[in-house]
mmCIF file of C-alpha atoms in Angstrom:
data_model
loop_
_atom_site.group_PDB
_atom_site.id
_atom_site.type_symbol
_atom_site.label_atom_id
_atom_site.label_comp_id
_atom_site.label_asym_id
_atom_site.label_seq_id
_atom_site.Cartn_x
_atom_site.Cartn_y
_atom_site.Cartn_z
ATOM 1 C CA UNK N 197 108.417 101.827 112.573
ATOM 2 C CA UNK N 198 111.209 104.196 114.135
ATOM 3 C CA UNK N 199 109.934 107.142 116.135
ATOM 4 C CA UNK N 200 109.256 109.790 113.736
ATOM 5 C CA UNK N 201 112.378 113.067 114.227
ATOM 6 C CA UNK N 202 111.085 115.880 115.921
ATOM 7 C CA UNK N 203 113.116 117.956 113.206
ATOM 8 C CA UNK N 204 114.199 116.518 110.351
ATOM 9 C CA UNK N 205 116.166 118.999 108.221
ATOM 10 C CA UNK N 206 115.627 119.227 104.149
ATOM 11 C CA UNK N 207 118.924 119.868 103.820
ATOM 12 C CA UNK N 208 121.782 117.366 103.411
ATOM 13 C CA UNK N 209 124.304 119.240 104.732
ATOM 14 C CA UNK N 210 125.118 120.254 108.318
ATOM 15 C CA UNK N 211 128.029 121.329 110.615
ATOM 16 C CA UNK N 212 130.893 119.240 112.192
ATOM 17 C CA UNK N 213 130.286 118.086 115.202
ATOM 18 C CA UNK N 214 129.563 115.371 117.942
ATOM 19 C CA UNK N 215 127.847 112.506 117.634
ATOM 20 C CA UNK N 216 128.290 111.536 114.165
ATOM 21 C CA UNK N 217 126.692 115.204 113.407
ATOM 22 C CA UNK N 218 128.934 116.115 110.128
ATOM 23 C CA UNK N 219 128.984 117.485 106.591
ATOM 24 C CA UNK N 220 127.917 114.618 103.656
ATOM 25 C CA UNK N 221 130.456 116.616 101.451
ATOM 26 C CA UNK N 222 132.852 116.985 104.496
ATOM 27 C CA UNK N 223 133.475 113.229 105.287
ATOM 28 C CA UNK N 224 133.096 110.272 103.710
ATOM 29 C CA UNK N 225 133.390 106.219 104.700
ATOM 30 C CA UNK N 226 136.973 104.937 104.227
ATOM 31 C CA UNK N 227 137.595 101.704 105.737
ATOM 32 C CA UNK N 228 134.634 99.266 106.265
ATOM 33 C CA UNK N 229 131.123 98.662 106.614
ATOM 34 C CA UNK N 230 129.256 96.357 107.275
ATOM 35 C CA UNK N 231 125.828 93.952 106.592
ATOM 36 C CA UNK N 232 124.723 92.079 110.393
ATOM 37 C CA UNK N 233 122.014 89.967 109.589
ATOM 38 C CA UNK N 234 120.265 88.255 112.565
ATOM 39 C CA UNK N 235 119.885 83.913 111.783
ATOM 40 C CA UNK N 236 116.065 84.052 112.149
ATOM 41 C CA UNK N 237 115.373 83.195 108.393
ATOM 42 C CA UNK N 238 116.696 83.579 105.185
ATOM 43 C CA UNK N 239 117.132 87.193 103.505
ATOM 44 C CA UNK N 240 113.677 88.379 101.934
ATOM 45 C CA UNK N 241 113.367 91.653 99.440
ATOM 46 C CA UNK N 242 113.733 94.372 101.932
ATOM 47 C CA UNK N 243 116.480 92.368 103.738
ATOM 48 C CA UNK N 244 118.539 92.550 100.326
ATOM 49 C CA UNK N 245 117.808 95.954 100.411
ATOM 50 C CA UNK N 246 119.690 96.569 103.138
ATOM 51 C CA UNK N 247 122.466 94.512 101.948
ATOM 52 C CA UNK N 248 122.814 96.224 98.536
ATOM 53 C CA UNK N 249 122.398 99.809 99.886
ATOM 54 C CA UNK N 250 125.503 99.087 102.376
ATOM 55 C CA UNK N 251 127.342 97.473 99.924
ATOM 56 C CA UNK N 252 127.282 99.835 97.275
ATOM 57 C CA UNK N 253 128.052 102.860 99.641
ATOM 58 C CA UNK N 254 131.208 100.635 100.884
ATOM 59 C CA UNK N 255 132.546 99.900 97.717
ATOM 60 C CA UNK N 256 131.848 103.174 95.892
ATOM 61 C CA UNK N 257 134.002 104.892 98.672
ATOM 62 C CA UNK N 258 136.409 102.303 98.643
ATOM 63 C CA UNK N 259 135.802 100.686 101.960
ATOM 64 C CA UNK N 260 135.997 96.724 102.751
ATOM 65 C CA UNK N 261 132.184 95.108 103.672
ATOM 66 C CA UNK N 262 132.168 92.916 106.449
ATOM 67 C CA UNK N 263 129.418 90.436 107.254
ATOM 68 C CA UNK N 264 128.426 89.414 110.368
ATOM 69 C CA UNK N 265 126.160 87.019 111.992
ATOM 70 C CA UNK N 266 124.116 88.785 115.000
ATOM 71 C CA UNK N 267 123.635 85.268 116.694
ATOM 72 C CA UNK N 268 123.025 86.184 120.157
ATOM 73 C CA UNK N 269 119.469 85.914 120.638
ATOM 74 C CA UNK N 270 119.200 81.704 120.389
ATOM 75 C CA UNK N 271 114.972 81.953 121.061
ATOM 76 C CA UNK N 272 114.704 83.869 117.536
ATOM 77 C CA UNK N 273 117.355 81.482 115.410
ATOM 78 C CA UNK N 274 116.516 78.925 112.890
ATOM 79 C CA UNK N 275 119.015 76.467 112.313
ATOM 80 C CA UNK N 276 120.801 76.557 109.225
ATOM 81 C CA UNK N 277 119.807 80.501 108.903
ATOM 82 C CA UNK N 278 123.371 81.841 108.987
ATOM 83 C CA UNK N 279 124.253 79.247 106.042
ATOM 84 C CA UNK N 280 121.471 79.921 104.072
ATOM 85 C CA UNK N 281 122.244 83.720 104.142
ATOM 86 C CA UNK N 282 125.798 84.061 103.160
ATOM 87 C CA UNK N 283 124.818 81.495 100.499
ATOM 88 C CA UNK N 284 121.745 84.036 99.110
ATOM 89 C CA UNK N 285 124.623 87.147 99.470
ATOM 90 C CA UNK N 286 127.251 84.979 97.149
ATOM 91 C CA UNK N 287 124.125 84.268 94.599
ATOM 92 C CA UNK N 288 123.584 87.666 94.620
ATOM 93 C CA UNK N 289 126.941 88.820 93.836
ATOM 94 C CA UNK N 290 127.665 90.368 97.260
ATOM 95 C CA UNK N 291 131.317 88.683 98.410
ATOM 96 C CA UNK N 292 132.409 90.266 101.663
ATOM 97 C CA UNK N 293 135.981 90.854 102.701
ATOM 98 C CA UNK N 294 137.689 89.138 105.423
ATOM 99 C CA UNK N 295 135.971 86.234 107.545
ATOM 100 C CA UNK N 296 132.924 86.424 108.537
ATOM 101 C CA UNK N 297 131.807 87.638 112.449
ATOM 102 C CA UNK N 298 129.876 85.332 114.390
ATOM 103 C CA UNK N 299 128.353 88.080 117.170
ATOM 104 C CA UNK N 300 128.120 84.995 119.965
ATOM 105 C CA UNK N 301 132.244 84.838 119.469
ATOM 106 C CA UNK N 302 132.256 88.170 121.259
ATOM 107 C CA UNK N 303 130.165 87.642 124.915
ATOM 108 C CA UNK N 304 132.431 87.440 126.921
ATOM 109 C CA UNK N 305 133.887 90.645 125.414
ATOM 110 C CA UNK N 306 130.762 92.248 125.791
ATOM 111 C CA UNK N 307 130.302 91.014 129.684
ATOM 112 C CA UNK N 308 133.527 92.164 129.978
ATOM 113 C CA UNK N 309 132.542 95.587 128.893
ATOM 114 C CA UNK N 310 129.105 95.346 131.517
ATOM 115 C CA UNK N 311 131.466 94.887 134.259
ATOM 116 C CA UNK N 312 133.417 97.979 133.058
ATOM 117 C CA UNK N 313 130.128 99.865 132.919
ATOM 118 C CA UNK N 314 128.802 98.423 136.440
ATOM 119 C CA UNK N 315 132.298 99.769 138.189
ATOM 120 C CA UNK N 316 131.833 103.145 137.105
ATOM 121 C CA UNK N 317 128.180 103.718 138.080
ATOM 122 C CA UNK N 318 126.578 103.472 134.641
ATOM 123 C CA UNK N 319 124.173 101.093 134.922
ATOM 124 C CA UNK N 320 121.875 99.687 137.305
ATOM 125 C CA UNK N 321 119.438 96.505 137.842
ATOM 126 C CA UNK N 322 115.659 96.613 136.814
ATOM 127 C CA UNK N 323 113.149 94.135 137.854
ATOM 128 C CA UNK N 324 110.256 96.027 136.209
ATOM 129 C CA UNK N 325 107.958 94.108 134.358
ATOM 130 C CA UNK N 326 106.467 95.455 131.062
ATOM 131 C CA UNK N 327 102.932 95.352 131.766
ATOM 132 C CA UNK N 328 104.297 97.722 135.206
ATOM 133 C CA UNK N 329 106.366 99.558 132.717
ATOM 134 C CA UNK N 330 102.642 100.618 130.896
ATOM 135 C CA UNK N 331 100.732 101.297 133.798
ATOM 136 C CA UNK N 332 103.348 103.891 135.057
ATOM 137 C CA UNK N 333 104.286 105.260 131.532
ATOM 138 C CA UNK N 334 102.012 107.081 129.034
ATOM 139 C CA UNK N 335 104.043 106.950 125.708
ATOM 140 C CA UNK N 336 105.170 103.453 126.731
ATOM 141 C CA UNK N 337 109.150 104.537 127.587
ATOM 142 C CA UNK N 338 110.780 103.520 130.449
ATOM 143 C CA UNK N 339 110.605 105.958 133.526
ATOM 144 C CA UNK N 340 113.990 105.151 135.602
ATOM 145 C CA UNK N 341 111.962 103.927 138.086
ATOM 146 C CA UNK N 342 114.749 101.565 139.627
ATOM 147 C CA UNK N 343 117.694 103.840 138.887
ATOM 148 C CA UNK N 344 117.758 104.944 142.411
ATOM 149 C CA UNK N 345 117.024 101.826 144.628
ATOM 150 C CA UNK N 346 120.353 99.711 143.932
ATOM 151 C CA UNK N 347 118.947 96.359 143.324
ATOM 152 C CA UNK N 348 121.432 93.540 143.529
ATOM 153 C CA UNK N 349 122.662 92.873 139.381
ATOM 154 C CA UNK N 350 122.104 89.065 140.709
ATOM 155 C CA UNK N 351 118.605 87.021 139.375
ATOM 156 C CA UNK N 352 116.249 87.934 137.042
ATOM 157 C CA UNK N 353 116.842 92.195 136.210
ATOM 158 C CA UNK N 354 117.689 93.678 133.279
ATOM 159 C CA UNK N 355 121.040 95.886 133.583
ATOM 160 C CA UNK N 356 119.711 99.542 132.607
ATOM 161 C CA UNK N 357 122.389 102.557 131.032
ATOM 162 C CA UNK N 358 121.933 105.845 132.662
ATOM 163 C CA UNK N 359 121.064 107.878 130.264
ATOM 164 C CA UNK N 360 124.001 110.922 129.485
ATOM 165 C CA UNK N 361 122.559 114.992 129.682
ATOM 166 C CA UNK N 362 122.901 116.010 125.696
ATOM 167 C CA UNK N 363 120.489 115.641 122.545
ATOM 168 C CA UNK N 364 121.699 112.958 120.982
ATOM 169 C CA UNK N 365 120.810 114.086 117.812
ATOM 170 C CA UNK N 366 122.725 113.363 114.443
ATOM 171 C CA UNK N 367 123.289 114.127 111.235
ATOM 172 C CA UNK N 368 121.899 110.700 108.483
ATOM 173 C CA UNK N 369 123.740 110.929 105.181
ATOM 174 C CA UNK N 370 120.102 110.149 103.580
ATOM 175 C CA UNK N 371 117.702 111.092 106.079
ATOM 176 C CA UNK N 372 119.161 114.558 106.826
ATOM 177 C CA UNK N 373 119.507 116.338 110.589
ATOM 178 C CA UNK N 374 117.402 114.003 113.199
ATOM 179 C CA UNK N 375 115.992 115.152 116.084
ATOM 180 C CA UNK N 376 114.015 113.225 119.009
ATOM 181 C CA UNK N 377 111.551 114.180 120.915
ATOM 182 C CA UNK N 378 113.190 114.485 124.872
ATOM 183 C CA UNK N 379 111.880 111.620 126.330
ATOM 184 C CA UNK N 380 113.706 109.118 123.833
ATOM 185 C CA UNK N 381 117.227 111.253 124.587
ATOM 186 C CA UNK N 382 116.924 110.359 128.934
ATOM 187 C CA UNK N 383 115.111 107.422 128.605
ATOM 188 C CA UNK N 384 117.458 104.790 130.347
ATOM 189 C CA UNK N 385 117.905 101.618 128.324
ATOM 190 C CA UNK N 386 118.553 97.538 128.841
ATOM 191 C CA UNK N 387 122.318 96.405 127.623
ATOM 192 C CA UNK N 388 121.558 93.118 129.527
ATOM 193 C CA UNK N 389 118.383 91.537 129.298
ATOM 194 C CA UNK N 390 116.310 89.637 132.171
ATOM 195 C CA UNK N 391 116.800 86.359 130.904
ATOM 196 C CA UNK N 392 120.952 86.830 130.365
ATOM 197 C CA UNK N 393 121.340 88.023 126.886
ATOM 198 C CA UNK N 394 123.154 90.334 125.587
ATOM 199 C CA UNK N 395 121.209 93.514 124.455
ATOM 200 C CA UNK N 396 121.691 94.663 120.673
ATOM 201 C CA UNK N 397 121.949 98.043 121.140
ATOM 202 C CA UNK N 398 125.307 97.367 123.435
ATOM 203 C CA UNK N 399 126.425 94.323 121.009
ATOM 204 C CA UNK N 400 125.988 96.047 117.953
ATOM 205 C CA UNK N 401 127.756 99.504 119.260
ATOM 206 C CA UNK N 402 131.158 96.998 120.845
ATOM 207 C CA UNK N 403 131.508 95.201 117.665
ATOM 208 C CA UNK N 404 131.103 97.496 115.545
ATOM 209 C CA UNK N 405 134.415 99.523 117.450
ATOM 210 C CA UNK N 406 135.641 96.302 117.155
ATOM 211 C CA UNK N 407 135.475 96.056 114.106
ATOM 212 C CA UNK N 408 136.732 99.267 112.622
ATOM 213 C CA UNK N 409 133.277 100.330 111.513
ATOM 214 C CA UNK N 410 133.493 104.340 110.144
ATOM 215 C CA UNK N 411 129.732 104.051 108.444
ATOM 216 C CA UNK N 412 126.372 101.979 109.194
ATOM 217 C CA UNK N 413 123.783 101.984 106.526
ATOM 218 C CA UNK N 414 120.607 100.234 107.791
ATOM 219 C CA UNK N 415 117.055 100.070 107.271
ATOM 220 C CA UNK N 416 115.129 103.229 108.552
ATOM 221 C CA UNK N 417 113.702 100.950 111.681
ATOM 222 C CA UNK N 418 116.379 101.070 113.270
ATOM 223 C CA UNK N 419 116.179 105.294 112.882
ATOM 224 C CA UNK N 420 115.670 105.960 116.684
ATOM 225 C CA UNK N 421 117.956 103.368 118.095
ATOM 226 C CA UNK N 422 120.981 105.603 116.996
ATOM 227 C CA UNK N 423 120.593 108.053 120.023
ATOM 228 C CA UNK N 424 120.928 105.237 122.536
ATOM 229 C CA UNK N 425 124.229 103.817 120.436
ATOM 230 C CA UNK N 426 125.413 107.429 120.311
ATOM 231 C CA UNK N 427 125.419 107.258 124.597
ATOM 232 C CA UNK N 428 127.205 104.120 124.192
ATOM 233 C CA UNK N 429 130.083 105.649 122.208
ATOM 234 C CA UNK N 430 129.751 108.199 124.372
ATOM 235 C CA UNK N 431 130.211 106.088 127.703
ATOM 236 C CA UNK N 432 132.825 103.759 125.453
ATOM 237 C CA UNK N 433 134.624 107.453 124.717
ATOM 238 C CA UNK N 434 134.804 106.091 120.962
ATOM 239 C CA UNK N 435 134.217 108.031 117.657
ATOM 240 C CA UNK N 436 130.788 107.505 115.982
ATOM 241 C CA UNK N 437 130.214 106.085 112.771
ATOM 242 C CA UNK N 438 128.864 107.967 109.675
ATOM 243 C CA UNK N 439 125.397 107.096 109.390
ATOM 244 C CA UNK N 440 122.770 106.217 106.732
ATOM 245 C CA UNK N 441 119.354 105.319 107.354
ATOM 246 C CA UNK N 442 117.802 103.391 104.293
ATOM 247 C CA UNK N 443 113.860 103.578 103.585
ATOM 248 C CA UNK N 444 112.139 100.319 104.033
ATOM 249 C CA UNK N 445 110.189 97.838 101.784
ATOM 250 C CA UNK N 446 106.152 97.548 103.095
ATOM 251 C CA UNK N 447 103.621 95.568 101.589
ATOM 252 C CA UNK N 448 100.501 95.972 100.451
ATOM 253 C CA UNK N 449 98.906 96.346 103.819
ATOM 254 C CA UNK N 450 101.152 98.877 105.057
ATOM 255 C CA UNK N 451 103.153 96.614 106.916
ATOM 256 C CA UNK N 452 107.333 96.041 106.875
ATOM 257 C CA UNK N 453 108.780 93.463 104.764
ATOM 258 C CA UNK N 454 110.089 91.149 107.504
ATOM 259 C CA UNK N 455 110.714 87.835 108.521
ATOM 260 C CA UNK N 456 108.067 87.967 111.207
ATOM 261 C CA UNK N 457 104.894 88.955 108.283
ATOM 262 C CA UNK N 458 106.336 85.900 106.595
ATOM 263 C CA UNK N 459 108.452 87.731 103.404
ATOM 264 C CA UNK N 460 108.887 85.457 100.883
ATOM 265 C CA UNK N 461 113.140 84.487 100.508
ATOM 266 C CA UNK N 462 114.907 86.037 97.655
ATOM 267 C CA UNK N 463 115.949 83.567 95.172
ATOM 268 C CA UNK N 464 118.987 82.393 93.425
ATOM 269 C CA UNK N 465 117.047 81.198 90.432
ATOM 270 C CA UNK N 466 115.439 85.435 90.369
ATOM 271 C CA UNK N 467 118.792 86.860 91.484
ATOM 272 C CA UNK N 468 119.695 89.096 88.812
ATOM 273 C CA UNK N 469 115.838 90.347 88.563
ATOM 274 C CA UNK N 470 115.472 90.669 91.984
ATOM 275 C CA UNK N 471 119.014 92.774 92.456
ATOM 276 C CA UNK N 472 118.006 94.927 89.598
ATOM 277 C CA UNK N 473 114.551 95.837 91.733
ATOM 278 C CA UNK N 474 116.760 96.547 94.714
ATOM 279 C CA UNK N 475 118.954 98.852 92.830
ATOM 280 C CA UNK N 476 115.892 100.674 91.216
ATOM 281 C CA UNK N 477 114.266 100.557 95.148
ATOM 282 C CA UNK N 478 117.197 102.819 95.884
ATOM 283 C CA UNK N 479 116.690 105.218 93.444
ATOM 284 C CA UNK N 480 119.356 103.997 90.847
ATOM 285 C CA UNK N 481 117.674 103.904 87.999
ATOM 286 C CA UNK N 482 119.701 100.672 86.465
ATOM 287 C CA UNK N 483 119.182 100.311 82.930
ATOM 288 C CA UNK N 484 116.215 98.061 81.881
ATOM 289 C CA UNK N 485 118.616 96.157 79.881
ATOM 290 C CA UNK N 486 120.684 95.095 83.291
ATOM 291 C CA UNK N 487 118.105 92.535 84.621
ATOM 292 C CA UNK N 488 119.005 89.990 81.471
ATOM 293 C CA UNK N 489 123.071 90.094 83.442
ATOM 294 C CA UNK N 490 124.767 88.112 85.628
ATOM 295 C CA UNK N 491 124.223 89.536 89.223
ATOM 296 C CA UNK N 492 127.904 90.806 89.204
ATOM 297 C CA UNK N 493 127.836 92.964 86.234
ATOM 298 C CA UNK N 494 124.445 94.590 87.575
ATOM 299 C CA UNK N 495 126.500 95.174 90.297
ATOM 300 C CA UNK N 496 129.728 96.666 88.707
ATOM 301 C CA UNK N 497 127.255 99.058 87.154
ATOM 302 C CA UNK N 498 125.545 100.204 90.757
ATOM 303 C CA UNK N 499 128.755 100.811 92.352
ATOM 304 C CA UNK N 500 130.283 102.614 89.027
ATOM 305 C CA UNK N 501 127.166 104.656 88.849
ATOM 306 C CA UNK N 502 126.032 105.316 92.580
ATOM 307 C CA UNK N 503 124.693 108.636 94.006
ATOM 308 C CA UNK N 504 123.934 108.786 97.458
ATOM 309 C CA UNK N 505 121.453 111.847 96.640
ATOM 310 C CA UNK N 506 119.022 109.932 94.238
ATOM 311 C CA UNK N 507 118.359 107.066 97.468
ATOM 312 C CA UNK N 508 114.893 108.460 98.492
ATOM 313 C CA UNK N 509 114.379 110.454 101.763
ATOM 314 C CA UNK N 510 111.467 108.337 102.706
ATOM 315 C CA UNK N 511 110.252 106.194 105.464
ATOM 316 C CA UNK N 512 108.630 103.747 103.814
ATOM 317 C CA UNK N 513 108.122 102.404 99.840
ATOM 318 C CA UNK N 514 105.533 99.987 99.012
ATOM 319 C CA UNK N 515 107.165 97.137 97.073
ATOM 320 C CA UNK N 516 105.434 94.756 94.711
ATOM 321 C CA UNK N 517 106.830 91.969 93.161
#
């Protein structure tokens, strides 16, 4: 689970300002969002959750809904994944515009963007280990502990991002005004890993300013990684994206609906059942009548009847099947 907001505002409404901080009545999405599911496994319930809540707030504003395929972590694929999802989206009446983004397609645009960083004095090596990382550390955050002793970028370090000197709070189009305790604002973070990869929080920022992306509605996990993006945009002097952080699907032990506790796959054969459960997950109330449809008239309806304001302002639902 995402850090919980120091402040999180009732209110849905809040001034203009930096860091995606704006009005929900002031601006709205316009030209595309997207769904970037990582090839680890096929889509489960709360996975399609995510799907259908940024594909309904694309399409009900008009906007284009891009897929793409966060492929840059090769320990954590399964082969075939990436098939099998954009199969399960098609089955479930969710057809994306354009081709689809394959995130490996884009290294050397990302290294290209390290090297930019590196020049300018933004980032520095770490050889830090975790278990060094806890001993020094109390809350378990990194403490800049290599920022100052300019270790070569060469070997085995993770590149670190000097953290900038604001809040990086924001404004959520569900969630309402968040606000982060300190430490998570000048806590400096890896946009290279030890062992070479790419870091998501520096591919998923790139592409999507790639990509044209003006909103990003995700799962509520993923809550407390928008301050670090927001430095990124910052650094990359690009606009940030609207945001909307979705509440997520837990089981009955508490835990996240994920590929790692094993979720069972959505199913072609349960598609228009199972849409009609992710639609009433997000507050939609679809007619009972609607699960009997093909998925793409339960769909039609969503996007004809959508309102942002009935999509709970929750961290977690429990979901049963």
């Amino acid at each position: 689970m995402p850090a919980t907001p120091k402040d999180s505002k009732n209110s849905r409404t809040h001034d203009n300002s930096e860091f995606g901080l704006s009005s929900a009545t002031a601006t709205k999405p316009s030209l595309r969002g997207r769904f970037a599911p990582s090839p680890s496994g096929p889509l489960h319930f709360g996975s399609l959750v995510a799907a259908v809540g940024s594909y309904l707030v694309a399409r009900h504003y008009g906007a284009e809904w891009q897929v793409r395929i966060e492929d840059i972590d090769p320990p954590r694929e399964i082969e075939g994944a990436a098939d099998t999802i954009l199969r399960q989206l098609e089955s479930f009446g969710l057809h994306w515009d354009g081709p689809i983004i394959y995130q490996s397609d884009n290294i050397p645009r990302f290294n290209d963007i390290l090297e930019e960083l590196k020049q300018a004095d933004l980032l520095y090596a770490c050889d830090c280990t975790r278990k060094k990382v806890n001993q020094l550390s109390d809350d378990g955050r990194y403490p800049n502990i290599c920022q100052d002793k300019r270790l070569s970028f060469d070997g085995e370090v993770a590149w670190k991002l000097r953290h900038g000197q604001r809040e990086y709070d924001f404004f959520d189009q569900i969630q309402g005004h968040c606000q982060f305790d300190n430490s998570l604002y000048h806590e400096d973070f890896t946009v290279k890993r030890k062992d070479g990869l790419i870091a998501y929080q520096l591919a998923v920022v790139v592409d999507d300013i790639d990509s044209g992306i003006d909103h990003v509605v995700r799962g509520i996990d993923l809550l407390d990684s928008t301050p670090r993006q927001l430095r990124l945009y910052e650094v990359l002097d690009k606009p940030a994206p609207l945001w909307y952080h979705l509440p997520l699907a837990i089981n009955e032990d508490g835990n996240k609906l994920s590929k790692q506790n094993h979720a069972e796959p959505i199913e072609a054969s349960r598609a228009s059942h199972q849409l009609h459960q992710a639609i009433a997950f997000l507050g939609q109330k679809p007619p009972v009548s609607l699960r009997q449809e093909p998925p793409e008239i339960i769909i039609d309806w969503a996007i004809e009847h959508f309102s942002l304001e009935s999509i709970p302002r929750q961290q977690q639902i429990p979901y049963f099947d």
